[in-house]
Coordinates of C-alpha atoms in Angstrom, one line a residue:
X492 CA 0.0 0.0 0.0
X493 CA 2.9 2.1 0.7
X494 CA 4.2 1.1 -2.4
X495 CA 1.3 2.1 -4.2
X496 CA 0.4 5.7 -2.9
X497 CA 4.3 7.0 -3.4
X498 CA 3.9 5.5 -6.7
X499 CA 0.9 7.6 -7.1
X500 CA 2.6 10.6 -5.7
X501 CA 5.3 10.2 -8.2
X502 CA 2.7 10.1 -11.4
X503 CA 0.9 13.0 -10.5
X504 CA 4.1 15.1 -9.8
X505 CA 4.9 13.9 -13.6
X506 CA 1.4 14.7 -14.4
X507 CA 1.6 18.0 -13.3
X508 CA 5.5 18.9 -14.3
X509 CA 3.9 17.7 -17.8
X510 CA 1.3 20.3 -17.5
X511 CA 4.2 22.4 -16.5
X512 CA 6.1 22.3 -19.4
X513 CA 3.4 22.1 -21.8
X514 CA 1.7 25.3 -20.2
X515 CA 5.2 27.3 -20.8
X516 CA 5.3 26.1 -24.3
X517 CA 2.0 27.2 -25.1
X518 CA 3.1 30.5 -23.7
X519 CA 6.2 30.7 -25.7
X520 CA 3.8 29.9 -28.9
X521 CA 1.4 32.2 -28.2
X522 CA 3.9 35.1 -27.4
X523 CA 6.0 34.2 -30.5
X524 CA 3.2 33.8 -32.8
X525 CA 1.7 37.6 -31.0
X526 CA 5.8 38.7 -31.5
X527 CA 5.6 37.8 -35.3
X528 CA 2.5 39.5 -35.9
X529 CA 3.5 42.6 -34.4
X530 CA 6.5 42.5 -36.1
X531 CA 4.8 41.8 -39.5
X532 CA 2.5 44.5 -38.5
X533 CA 5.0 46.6 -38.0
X534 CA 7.2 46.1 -41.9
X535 CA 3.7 46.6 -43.4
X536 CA 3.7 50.0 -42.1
X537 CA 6.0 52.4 -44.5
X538 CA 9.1 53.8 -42.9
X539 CA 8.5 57.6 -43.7
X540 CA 11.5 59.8 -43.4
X541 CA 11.7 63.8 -43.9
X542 CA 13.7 66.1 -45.5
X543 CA 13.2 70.1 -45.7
X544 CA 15.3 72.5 -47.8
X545 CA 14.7 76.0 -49.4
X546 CA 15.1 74.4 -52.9
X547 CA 16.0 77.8 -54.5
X548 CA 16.9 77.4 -58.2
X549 CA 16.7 73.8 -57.4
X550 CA 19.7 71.6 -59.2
X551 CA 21.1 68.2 -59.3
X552 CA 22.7 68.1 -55.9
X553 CA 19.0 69.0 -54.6
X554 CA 17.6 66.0 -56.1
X555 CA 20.9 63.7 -55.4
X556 CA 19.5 64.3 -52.0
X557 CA 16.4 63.7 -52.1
X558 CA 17.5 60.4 -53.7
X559 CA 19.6 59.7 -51.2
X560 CA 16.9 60.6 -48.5
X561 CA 14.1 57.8 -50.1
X562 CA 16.5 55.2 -50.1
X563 CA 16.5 55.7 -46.5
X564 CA 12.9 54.8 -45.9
X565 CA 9.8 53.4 -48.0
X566 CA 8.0 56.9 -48.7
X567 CA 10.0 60.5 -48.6
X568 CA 7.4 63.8 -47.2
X569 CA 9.8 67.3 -48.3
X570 CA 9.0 70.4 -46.3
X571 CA 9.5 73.4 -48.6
X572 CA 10.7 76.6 -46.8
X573 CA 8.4 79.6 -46.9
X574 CA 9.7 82.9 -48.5
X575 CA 9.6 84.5 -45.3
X576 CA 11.9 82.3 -43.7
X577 CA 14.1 81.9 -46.1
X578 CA 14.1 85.8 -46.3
X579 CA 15.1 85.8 -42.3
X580 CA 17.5 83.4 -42.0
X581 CA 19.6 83.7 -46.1
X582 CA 18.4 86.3 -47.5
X583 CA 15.8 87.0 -50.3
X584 CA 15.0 83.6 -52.3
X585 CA 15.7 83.4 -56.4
X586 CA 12.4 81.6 -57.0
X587 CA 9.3 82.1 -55.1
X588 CA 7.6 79.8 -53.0
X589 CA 5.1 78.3 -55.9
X590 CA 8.4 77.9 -58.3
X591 CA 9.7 75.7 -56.0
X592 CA 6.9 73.6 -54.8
X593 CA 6.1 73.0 -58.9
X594 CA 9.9 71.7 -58.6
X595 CA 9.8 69.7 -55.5
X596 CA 6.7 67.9 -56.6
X597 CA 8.4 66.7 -59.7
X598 CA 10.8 64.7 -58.7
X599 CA 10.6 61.3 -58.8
X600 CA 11.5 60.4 -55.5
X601 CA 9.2 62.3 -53.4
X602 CA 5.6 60.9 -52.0
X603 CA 4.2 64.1 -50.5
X604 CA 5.4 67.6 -50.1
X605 CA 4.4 70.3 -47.3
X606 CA 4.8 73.8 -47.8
X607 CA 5.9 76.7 -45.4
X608 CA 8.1 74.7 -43.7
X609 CA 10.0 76.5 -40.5
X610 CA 13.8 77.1 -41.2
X611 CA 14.7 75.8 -38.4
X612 CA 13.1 72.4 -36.5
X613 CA 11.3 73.5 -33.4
X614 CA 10.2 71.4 -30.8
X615 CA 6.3 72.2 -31.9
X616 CA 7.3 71.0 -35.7
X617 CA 8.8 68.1 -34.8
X618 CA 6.3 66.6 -32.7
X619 CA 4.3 67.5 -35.6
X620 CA 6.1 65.7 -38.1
X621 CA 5.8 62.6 -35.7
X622 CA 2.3 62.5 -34.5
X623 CA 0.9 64.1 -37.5
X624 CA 2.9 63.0 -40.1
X625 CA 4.1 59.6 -39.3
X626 CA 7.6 60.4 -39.7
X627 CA 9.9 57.9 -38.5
X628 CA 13.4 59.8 -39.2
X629 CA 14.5 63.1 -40.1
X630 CA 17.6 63.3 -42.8
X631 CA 19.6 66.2 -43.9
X632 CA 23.0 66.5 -45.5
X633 CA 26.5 66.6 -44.0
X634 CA 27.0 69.8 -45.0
X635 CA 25.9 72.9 -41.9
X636 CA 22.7 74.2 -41.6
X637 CA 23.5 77.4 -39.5
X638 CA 21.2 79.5 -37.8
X639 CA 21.4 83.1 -37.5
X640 CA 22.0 82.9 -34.2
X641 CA 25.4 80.5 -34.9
X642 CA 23.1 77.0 -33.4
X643 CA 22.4 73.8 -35.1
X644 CA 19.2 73.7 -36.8
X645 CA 18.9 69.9 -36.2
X646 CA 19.8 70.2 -33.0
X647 CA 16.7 68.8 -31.3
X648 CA 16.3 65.9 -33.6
X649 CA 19.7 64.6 -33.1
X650 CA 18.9 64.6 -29.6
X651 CA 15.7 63.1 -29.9
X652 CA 17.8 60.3 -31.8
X653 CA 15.3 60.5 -35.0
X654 CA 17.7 62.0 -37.1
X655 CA 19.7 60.5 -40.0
X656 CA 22.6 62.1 -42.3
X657 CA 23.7 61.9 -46.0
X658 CA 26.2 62.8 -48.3
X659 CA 26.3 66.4 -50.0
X660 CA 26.6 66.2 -53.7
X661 CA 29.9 68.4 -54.3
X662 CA 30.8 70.3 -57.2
X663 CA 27.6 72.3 -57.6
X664 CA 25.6 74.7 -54.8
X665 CA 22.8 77.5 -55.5
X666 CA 25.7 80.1 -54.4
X667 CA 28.2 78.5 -56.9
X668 CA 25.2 78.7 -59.6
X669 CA 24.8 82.4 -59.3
X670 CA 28.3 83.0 -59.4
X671 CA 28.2 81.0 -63.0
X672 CA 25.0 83.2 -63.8
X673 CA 26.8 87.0 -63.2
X674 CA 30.1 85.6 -65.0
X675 CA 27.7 85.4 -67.8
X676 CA 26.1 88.5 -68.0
X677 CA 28.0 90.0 -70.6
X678 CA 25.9 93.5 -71.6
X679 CA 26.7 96.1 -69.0
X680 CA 28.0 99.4 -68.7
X681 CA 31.6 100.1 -67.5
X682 CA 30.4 101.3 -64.3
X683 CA 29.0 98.5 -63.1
X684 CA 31.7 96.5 -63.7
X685 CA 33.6 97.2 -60.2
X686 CA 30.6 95.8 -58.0
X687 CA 29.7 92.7 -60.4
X688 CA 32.9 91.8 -60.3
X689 CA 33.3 91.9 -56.5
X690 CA 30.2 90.0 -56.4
X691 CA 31.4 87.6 -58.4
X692 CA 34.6 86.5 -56.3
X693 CA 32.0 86.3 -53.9
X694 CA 29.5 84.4 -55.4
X695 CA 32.5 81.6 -56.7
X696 CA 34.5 81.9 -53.5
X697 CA 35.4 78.3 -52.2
X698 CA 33.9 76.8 -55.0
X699 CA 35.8 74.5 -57.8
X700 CA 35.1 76.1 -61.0
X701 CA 37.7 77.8 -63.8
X702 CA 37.6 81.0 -64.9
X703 CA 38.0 80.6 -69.4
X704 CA 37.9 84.1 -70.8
X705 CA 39.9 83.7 -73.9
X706 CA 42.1 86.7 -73.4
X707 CA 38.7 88.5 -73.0
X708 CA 36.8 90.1 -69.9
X709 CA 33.5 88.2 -70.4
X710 CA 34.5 84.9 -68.9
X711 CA 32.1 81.6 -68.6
X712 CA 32.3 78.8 -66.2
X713 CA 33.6 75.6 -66.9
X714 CA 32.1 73.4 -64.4
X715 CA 34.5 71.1 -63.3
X716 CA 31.2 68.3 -62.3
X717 CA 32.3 64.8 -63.3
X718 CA 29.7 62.5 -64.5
X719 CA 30.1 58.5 -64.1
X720 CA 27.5 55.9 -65.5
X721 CA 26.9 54.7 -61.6
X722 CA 25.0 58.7 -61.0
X723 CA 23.1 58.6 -64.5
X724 CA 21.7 54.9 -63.9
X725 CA 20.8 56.3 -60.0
X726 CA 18.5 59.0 -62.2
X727 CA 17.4 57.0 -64.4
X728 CA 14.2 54.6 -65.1
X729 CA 16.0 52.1 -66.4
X730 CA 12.5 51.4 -68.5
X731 CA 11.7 51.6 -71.7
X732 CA 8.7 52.2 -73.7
X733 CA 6.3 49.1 -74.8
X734 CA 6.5 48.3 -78.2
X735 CA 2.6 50.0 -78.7
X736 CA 3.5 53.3 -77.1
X737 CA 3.4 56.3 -77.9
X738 CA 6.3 58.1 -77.8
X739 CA 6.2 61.8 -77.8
X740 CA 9.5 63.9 -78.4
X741 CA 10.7 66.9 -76.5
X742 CA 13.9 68.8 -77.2
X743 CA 15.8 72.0 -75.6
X744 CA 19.0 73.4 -73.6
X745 CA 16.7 73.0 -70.0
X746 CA 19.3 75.1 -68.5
X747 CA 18.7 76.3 -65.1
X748 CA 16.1 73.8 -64.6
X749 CA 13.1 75.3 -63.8
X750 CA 9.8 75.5 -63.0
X751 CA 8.3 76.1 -66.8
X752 CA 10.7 73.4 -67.8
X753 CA 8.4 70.9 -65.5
X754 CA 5.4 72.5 -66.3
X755 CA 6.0 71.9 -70.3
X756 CA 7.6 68.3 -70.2
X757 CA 4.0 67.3 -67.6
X758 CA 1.8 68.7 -70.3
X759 CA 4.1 66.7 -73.1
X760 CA 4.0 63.7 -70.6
X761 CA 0.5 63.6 -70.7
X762 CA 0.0 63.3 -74.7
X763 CA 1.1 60.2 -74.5
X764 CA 3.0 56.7 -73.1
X765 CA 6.6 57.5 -73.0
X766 CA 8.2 61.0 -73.0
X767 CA 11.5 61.1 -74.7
X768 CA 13.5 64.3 -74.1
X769 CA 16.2 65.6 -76.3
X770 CA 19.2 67.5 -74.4
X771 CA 21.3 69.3 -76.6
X772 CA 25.0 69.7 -76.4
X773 CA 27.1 72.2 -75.1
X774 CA 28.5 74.0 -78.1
X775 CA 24.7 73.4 -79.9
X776 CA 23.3 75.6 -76.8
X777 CA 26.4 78.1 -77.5
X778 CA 25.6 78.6 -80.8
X779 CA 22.2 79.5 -80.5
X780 CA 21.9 81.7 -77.5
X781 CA 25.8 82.9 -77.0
X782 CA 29.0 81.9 -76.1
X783 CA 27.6 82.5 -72.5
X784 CA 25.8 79.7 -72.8
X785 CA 24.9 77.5 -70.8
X786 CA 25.3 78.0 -67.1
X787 CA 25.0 74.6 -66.7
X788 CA 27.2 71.7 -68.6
X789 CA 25.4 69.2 -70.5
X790 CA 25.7 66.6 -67.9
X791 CA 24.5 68.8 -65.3
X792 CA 21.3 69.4 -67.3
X793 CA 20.6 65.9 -68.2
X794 CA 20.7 64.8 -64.7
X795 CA 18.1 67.5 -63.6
X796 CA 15.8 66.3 -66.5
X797 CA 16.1 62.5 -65.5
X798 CA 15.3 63.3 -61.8
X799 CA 11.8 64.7 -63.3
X800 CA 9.0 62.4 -62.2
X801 CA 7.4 63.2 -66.1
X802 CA 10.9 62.0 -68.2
X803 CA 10.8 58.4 -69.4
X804 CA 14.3 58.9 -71.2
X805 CA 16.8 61.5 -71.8
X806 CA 18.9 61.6 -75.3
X807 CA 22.2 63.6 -74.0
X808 CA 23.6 65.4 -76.5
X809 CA 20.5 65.6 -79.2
X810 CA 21.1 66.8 -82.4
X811 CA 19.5 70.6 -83.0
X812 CA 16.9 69.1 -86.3
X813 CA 15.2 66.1 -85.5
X814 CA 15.6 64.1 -88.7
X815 CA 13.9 61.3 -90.4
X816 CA 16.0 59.0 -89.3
X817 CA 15.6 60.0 -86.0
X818 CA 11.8 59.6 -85.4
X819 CA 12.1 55.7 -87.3
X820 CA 15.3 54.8 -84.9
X821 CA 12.9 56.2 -81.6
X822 CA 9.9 55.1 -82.9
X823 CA 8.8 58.7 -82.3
X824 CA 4.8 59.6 -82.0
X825 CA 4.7 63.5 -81.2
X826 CA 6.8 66.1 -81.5
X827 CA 5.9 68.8 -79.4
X828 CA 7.4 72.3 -78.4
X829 CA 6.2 75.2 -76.0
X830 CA 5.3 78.6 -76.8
X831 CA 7.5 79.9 -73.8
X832 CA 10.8 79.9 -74.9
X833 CA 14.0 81.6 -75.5
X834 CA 14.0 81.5 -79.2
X835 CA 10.9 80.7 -81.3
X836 CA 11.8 82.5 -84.5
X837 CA 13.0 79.0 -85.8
X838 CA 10.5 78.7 -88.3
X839 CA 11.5 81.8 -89.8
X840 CA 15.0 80.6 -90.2
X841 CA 16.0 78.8 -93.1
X842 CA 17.4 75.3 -91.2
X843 CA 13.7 75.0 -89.4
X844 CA 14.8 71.8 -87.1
X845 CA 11.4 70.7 -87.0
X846 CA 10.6 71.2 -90.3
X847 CA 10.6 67.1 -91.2
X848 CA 8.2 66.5 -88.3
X849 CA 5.9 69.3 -89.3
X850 CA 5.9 68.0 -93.4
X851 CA 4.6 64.3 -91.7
X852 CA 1.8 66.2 -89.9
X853 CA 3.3 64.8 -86.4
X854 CA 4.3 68.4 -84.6
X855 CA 2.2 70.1 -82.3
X856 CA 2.8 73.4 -80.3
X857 CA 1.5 73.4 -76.9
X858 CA 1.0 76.3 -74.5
X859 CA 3.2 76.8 -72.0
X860 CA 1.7 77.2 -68.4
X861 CA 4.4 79.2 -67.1
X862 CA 5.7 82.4 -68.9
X863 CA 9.5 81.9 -67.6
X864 CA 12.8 80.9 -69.3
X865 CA 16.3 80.9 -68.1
X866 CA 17.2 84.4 -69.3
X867 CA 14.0 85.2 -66.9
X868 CA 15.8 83.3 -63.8
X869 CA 19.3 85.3 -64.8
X870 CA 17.6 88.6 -64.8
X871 CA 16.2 88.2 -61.6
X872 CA 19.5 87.7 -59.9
X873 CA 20.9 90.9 -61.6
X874 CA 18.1 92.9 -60.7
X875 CA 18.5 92.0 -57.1
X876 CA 22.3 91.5 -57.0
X877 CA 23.2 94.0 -53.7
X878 CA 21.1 91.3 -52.2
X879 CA 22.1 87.9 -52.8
X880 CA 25.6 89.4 -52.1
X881 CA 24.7 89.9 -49.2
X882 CA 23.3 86.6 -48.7
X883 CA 26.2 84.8 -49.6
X884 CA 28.1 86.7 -47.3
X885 CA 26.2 85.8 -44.3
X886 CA 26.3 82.3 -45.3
X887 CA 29.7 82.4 -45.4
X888 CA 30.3 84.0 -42.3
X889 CA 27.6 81.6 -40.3
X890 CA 29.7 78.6 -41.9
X891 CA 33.1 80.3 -40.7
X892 CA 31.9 80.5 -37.0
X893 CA 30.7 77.4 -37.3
X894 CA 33.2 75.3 -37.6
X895 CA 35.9 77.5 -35.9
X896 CA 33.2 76.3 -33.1
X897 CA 33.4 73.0 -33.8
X898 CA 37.5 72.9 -34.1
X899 CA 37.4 74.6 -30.8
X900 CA 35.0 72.5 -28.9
X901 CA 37.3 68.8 -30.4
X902 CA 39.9 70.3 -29.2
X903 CA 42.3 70.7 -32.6

């Protein structure tokens, strides 16, 4: 009997170190299969990241980094700085506030865009951008953003740990671009030639460009920018057209890429499948508007076209007539111009380069939304050149104190 009841004691301590075990491994299920949920709950939701920026006379460093800023999360939200802030902070801006949000829009790597962003990222803002806006990180370059005041204007979100860096694109800069723009402005009188060209050191100070003037005073840049097939597949679709498309044709300098550039090549987009843009050389550009031109190299321009959202495909270096031979090799639709630009007296000219298009009946002249050019961005710097001198020269002198800060506080 003895026997018996501690044999009894034995299988119910079993029974119940059984249930024991089995209990904590039901546990363990149910929290890992609750853990994997979450988890999957969790990738389904979009990383969204933010990056803000003034975006004046926006180029292909601007949209290097907005490339650079999508790659670090599933959907990218730009915050455009307002006039006013950008007024406070740099100085007046080159292109107003609806320029720029017409540029930001267009790129290909943005999802959503908010206007009348602050300068700087308050405390208010950013809570904004995460309870509001979802944002999960906030990315800027590695270049300063100074305040006037000489702080950090990502201070708080590098202390709130939300806050992720990328590489500057080097070679180009608004600053340097405006330098290239007063090199080029070529008819003024004698007097004025003291204070341009003081604003001109200024304007290229730091920056690596060459002066060419070929033994005369009216010099052009020569953008020292190098171009590699690694940044122009990063741009492009890598896509090509379906073999039923429609392919419509759009050719042109696109120098200073600007907002009626985007507005033209969204109306071309939208006659038809695939929008094919012609980028003419260098020398082509020179020929037709001056030796001036262009401000910016070809490789410079074709990137800022490929970064548009409404370019399927870029042809860099396009011949100035669009031949025969052309339109059967691209399998070319449309061929369409604006009525906004800076020369459209070519059909009074004896070499018409769309005069094969027009004798098949497949050329069409669309209205151009916006009634600006490049000559129209160039002319606003001049106009307001006491200013953006000044401008430079306080971002010059914020970046100087900043990083004699910075030098002083390491300790070198």
């Amino acid at each position: 009997m003895v026997s018996d009841a501690g044999e009894t004691r034995q299988n119910n301590s079993r029974f119940v170190l059984s249930c024991l075990v089995a209990g904590i491994a039901l546990g363990a299920s149910l929290f890992g299969g609750f853990h994997l949920l979450e988890s999957r709950r969790r990738k389904k939701r979009p990383i969204r990241v933010y990056m803000d920026g003034c975006f004046d006379m926006m180029h292909y460093g601007h949209c290097n980094a907005l490339r650079q800023a999508r790659a670090l999360g599933d959907q990218l939200v730009v915050g455009v700085v307002s006039d006013a802030e950008i007024t406070a902070n740099k100085g007046p801006p080159v292109t107003p506030l609806h320029e720029r949000m017409v540029m930001v829009n267009a790129v290909k790597w943005v999802d959503e865009v908010i206007p009348d962003a602050p300068y700087a990222i308050t405390e208010e803002f950013m809570k904004k951008l995460f309870n509001e806006y979802d944002i999960d990180y906030i990315i800027h370059g590695d270049d300063p953003c100074i305040l006037p005041d000489g702080t950090d204007a990502y201070a708080l979100a590098k202390k709130a740990g939300r806050y992720k860096q990328i590489k500057r694109t080097e070679g180009v800069s608004s600053t340097d671009i405006v330098g290239r723009m007063l090199l080029c402005v070529r008819d003024r009188s004698p007097s004025d030639n003291h204070s341009h060209s003081s604003l001109q050191r200024q304007f290229s100070h730091g920056h690596n460009q060459k002066l060419e003037d070929g033994g005369s005073n009216n010099g052009t840049w020569v953008s020292h920018f190098l171009p590699t097939s690694r940044r122009i597949v990063q741009f492009s679709n890598g896509k090509g057209p379906r073999p039923d498309a429609r392919i419509v044709y759009i050719d042109g300098a696109f120098d200073l890429f600007h907002a009626g550039h985007v507005e033209i090549l969204r109306l071309a987009r939208g006659l038809g499948d695939f929008l094919l843009v012609g980028i003419h050389t260098d020398q082509t550009v020179s020929a037709s508007r001056g030796a001036h031109r262009p401000i910016m190299n070809l490789h410079e321009r074709s990137l800022s076209v490929l970064a548009c959202r409404y370019v399927d495909e870029v042809i860099i270096g396009a011949p100035w007539e669009v031949s025969k031979d052309m339109i059967t090799t691209f399998n070319i639709s449309l061929v369409v111009h604006g009525t906004v630009a800076e020369n459209n007296d070519f059909q009074k000219d004896k070499c018409n380069p769309y005069a094969v298009p027009m004798s098949m009946g497949i050329y069409q002249l669309i209205e151009s939304p916006l009634d600006i050019t490049t000559t129209t961005i160039i002319k606003r710097i001049v106009s307001n050149h006491e200013a953006y001198q000044k401008r430079n020269e306080k971002k010059a002198e914020s970046e100087r104190r900043y990083y004699e800060e910075k030098i002083y506080v390491s300790g070198d």
